[in-house]
Short mmCIF file of C-alpha atoms and ligand atoms in Angstrom, two decimals:
data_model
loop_
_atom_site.label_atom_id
_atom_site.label_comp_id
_atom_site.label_asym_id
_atom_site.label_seq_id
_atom_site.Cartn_x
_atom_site.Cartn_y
_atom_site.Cartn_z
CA UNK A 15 24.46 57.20 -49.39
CA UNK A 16 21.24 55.02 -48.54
CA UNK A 17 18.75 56.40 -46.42
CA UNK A 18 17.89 54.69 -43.47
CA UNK A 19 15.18 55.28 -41.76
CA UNK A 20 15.29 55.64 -37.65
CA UNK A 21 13.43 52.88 -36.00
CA UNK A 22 12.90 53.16 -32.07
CA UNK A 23 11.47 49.74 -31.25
CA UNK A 24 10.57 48.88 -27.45
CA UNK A 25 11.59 45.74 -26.12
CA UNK A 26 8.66 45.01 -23.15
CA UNK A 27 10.21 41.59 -22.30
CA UNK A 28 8.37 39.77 -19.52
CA UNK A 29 6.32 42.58 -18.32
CA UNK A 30 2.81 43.96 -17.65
CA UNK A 31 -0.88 42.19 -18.13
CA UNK A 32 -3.47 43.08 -20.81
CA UNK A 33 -4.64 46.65 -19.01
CA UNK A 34 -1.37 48.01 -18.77
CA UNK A 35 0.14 46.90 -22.09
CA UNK A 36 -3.01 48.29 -23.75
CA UNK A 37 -2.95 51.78 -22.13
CA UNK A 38 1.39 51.96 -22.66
CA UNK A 39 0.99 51.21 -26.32
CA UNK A 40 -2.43 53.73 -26.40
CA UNK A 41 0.24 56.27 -24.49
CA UNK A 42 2.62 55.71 -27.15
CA UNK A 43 0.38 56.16 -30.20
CA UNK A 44 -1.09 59.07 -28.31
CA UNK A 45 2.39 61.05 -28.22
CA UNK A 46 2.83 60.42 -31.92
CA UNK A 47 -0.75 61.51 -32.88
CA UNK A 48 0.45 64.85 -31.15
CA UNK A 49 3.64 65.42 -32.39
CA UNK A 50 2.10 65.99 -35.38
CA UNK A 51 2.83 64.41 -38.86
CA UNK A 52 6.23 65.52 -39.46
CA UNK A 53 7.55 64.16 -36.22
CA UNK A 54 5.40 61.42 -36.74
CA UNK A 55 7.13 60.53 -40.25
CA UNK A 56 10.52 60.90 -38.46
CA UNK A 57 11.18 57.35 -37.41
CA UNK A 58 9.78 54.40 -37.28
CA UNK A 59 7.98 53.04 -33.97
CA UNK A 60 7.61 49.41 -32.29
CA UNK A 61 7.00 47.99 -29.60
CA UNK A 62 7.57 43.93 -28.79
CA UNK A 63 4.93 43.06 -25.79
CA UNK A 64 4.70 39.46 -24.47
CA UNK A 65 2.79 37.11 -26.43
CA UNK A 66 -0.24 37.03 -25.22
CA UNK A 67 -0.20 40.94 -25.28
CA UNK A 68 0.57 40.88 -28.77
CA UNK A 69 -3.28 40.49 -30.24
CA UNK A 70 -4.66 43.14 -27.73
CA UNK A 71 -2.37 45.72 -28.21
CA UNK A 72 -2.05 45.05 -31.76
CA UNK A 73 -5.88 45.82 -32.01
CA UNK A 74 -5.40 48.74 -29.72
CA UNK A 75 -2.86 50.82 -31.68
CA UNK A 76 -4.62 49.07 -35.57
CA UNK A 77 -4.13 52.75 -38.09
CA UNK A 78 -2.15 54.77 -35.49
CA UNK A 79 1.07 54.20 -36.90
CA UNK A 80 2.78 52.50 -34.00
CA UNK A 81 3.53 48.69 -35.27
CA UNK A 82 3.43 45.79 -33.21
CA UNK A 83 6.46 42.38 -32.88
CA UNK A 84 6.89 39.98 -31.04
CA UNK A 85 9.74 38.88 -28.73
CA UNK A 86 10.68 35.53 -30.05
CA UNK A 87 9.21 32.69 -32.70
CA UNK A 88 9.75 29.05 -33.32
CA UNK A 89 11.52 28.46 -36.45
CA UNK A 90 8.81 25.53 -37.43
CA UNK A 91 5.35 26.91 -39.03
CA UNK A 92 3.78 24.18 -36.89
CA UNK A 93 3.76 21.19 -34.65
CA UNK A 94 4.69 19.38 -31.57
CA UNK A 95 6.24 21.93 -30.00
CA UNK A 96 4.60 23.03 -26.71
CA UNK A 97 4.98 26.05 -25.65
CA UNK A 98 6.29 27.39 -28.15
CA UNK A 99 4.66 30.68 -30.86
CA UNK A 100 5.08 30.47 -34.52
CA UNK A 101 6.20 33.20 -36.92
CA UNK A 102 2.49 32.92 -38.95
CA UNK A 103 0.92 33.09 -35.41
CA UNK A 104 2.53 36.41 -34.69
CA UNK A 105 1.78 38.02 -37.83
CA UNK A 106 -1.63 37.32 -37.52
CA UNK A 107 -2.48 38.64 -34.40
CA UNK A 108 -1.03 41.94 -36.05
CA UNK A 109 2.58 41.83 -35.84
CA UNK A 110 4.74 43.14 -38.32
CA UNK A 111 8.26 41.80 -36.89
CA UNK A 112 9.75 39.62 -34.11
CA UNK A 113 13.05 39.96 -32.35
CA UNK A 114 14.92 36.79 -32.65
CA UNK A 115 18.21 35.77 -30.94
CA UNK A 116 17.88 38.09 -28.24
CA UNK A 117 20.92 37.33 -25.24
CA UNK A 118 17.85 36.64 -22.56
CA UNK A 119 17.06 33.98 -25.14
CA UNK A 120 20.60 32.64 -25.89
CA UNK A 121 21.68 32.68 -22.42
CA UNK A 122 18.30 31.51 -20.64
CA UNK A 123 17.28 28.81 -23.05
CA UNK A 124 20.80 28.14 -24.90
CA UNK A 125 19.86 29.73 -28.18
CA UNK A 126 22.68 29.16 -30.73
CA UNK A 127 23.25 31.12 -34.19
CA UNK A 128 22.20 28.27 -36.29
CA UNK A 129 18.66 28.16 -34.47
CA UNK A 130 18.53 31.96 -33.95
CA UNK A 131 19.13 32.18 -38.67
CA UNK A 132 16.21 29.43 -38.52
CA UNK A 133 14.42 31.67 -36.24
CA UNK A 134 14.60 34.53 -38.87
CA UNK A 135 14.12 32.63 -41.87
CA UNK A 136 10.92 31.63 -40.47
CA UNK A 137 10.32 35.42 -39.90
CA UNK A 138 11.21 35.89 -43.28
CA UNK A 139 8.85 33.07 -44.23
CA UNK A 140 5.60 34.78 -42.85
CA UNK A 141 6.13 38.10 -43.94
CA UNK A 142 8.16 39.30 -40.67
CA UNK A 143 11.13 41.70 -40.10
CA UNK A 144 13.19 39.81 -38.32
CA UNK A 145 15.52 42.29 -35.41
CA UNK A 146 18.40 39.85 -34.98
CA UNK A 147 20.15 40.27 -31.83
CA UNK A 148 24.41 40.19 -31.25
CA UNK A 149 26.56 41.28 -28.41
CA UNK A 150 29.29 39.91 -26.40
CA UNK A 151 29.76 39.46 -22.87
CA UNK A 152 31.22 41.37 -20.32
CA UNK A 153 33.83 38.48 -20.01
CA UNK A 154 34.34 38.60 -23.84
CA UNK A 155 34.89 42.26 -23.78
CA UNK A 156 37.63 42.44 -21.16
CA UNK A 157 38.96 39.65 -23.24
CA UNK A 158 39.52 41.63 -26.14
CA UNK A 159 37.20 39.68 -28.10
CA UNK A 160 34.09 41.68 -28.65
CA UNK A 161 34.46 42.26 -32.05
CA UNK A 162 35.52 38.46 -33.22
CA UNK A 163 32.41 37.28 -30.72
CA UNK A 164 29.93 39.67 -32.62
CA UNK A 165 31.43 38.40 -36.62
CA UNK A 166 30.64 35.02 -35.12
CA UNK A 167 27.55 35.45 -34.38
CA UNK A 168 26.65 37.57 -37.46
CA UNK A 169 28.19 34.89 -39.96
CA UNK A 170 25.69 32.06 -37.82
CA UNK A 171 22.42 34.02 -37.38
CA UNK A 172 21.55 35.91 -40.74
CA UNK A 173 19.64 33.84 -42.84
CA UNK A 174 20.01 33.78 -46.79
CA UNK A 175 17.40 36.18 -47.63
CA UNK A 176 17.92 38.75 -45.65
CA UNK A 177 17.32 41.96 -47.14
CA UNK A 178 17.39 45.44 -45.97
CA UNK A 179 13.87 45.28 -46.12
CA UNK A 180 12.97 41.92 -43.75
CA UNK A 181 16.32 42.22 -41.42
CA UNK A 182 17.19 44.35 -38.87
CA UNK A 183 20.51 44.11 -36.85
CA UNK A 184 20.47 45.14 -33.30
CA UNK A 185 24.12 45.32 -31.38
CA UNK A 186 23.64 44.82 -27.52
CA UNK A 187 26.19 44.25 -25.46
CA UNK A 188 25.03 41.72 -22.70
CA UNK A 189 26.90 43.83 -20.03
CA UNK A 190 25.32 47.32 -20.87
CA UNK A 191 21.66 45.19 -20.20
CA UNK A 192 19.73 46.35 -17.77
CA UNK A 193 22.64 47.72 -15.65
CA UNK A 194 22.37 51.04 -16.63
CA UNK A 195 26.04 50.93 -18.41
CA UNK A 196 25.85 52.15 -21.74
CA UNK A 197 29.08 51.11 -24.26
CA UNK A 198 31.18 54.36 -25.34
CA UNK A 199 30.26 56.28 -28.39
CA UNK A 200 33.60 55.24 -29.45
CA UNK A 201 32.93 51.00 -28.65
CA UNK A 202 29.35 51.82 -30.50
CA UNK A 203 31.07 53.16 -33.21
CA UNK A 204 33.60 50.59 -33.75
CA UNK A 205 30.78 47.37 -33.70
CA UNK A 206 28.26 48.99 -35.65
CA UNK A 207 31.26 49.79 -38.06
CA UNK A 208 32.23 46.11 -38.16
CA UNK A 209 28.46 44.87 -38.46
CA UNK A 210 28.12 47.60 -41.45
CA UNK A 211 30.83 46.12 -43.23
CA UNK A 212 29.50 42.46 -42.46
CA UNK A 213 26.36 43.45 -44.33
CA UNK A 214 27.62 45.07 -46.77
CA UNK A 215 30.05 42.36 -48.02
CA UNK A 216 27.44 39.60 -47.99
CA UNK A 217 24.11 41.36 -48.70
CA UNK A 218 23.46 43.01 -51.87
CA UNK A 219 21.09 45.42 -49.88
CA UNK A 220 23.22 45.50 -46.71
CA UNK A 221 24.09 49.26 -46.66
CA UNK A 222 20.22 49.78 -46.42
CA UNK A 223 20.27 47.12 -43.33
CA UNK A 224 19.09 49.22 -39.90
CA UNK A 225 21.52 48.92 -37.15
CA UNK A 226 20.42 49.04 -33.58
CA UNK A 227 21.90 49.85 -30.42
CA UNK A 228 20.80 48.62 -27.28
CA UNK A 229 21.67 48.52 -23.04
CA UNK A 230 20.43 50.89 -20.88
CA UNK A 231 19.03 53.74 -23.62
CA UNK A 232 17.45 56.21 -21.83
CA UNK A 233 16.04 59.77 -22.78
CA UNK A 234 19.40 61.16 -21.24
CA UNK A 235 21.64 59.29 -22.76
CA UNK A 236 19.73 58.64 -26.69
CA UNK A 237 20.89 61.72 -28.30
CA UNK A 238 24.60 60.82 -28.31
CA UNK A 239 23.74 57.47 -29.27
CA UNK A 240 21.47 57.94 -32.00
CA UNK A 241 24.05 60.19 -33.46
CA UNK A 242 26.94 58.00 -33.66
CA UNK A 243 27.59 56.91 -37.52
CA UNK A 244 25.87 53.28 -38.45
CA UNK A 245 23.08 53.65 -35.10
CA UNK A 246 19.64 53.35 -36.97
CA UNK A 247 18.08 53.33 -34.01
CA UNK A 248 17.51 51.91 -30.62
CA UNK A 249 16.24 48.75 -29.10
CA UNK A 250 14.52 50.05 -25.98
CA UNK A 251 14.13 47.58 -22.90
CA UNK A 252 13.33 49.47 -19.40
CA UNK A 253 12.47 53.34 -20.76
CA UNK A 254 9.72 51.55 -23.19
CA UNK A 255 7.99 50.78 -20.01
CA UNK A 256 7.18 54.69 -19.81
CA UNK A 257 5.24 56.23 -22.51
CA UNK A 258 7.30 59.48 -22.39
CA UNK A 259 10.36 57.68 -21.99
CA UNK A 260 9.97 56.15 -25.46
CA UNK A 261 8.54 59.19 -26.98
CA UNK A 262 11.60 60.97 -25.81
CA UNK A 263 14.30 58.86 -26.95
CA UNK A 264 12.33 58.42 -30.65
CA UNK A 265 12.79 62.50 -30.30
CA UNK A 266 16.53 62.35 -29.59
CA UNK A 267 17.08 60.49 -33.19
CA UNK A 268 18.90 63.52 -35.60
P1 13P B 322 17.50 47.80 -21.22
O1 13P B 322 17.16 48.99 -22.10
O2 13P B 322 16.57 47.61 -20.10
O3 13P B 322 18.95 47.80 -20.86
O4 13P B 322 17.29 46.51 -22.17
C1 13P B 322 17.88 46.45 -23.42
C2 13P B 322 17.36 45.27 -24.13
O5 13P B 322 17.68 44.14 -23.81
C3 13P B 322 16.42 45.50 -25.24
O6 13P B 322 16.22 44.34 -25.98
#
């Protein structure tokens, strides 16, 4: 069987200035300094602040360990494109993967799979891990559809390239966002399942591919997670707010 390593990454989304980002990410370097080195080695830490964070916290937490993506790039290297962040951009200011795809994304600025694989490839392109986001809605699940929504979107977003090394998956379903509904061991089970076998019939590396799961992880709730088969791992919104919060769920991981 391939080894996968945990990876607890912390989603930050639209929150906190430079002070606060700065001492959460110092918190969070700080716990895993004093857990010692076989703890440390355990799993692998990130944490996604907002862009302009990115640099500052980057150069906060620089040999500790704890590695630094960002939220979102543009799938262009360059350009007439105002607002908008680059993959090159990111990794320069220290980051060492961007989420892509993520629902806030798809649903607040109508991302679609083809821009969401051109979003990765461009990840890809500058040296990034890319964390490519699925999940279905709640309207989708009650439909039955859940699993046919998340094939969809897998088949539109993974980029050729992808490797086990530069792609992360990360299953969250829109409904268990923020609410503080988690999905079922058993619904976990059965999507990260189907995702597995996605990967593993189109990528020659896919059984090495991390799977996340996110919604509503929390320290109570992360050791049943992070024990169900195919869940590499945890994409963290609200508890990576809180130092200990984070620490603890990265502890929950078997
Ligand atoms: P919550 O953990 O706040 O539910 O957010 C999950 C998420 O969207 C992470 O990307």
């Amino acid at each position: 069987m391939t080894e996968r390593r945990k990876l607890i990454a912390g989603n930050w989304k639209m929150n906190g200035l430079k002070t606060d980002g700065v001492a959460l990410a110092r918190a969070v370097a700080a716990q895993r300094a004093a857990a010692g080195p076989s703890a440390a080695s355990a799993v692998d830490l990130l944490v996604c602040p907002p862009a302009t964070l990115v640099w500052p916290v980057a150069e906060a937490v620089a040999g500790t360990g704890l590695a630094v993506g960002g939220q979102d790039c543009h799938p262009k290297v360059s350009g007439a494109h105002t607002g908008d962040i680059s993959a090159a951009m990111l990794a320069e200011a220290g980051c060492t993967a961007v989420i892509v795809g993520h629902s806030e994304r798809r649903q607040d600025h109508g991302e679609g799979d083809a821009l969401i694989a051109a979003k990765a490839a461009a990840a890809h392109a500058a040296g990034l891990m890319a964390i490519i986001c699925v999940g279905e809605t709640e309207t989708e699940r009650d439909r039955g559809d859940a699993g046919t929504v998340v094939q969809r979107q897998l088949t539109g977003s993974i980029p050729p390239g992808a490797t086990a090394a530069n792609t992360v998956i990360a299953y969250e379903p829109v409904w268990a966002i923020g609410t503080g509904r988690t999905a079922t061991a058993t619904d976990v089970a059965e999507i990260h399942a189907l995702i597995r076998a996605d990967l593993v019939r189109r990528l020659a590396t896919g059984n090495g591919v991390r799977i996340l799961y996110g919604g509503s992880v929390k320290p109570a709730n992360a050791r049943d997670l992070m024990a169900v088969p195919d869940v590499d791992g945890a994409l963290v919104g609200g508890a990576s707010l809180k130092a200990d919060e984070f620490w603890a769920i990265a502890m929950s991981c078997p």
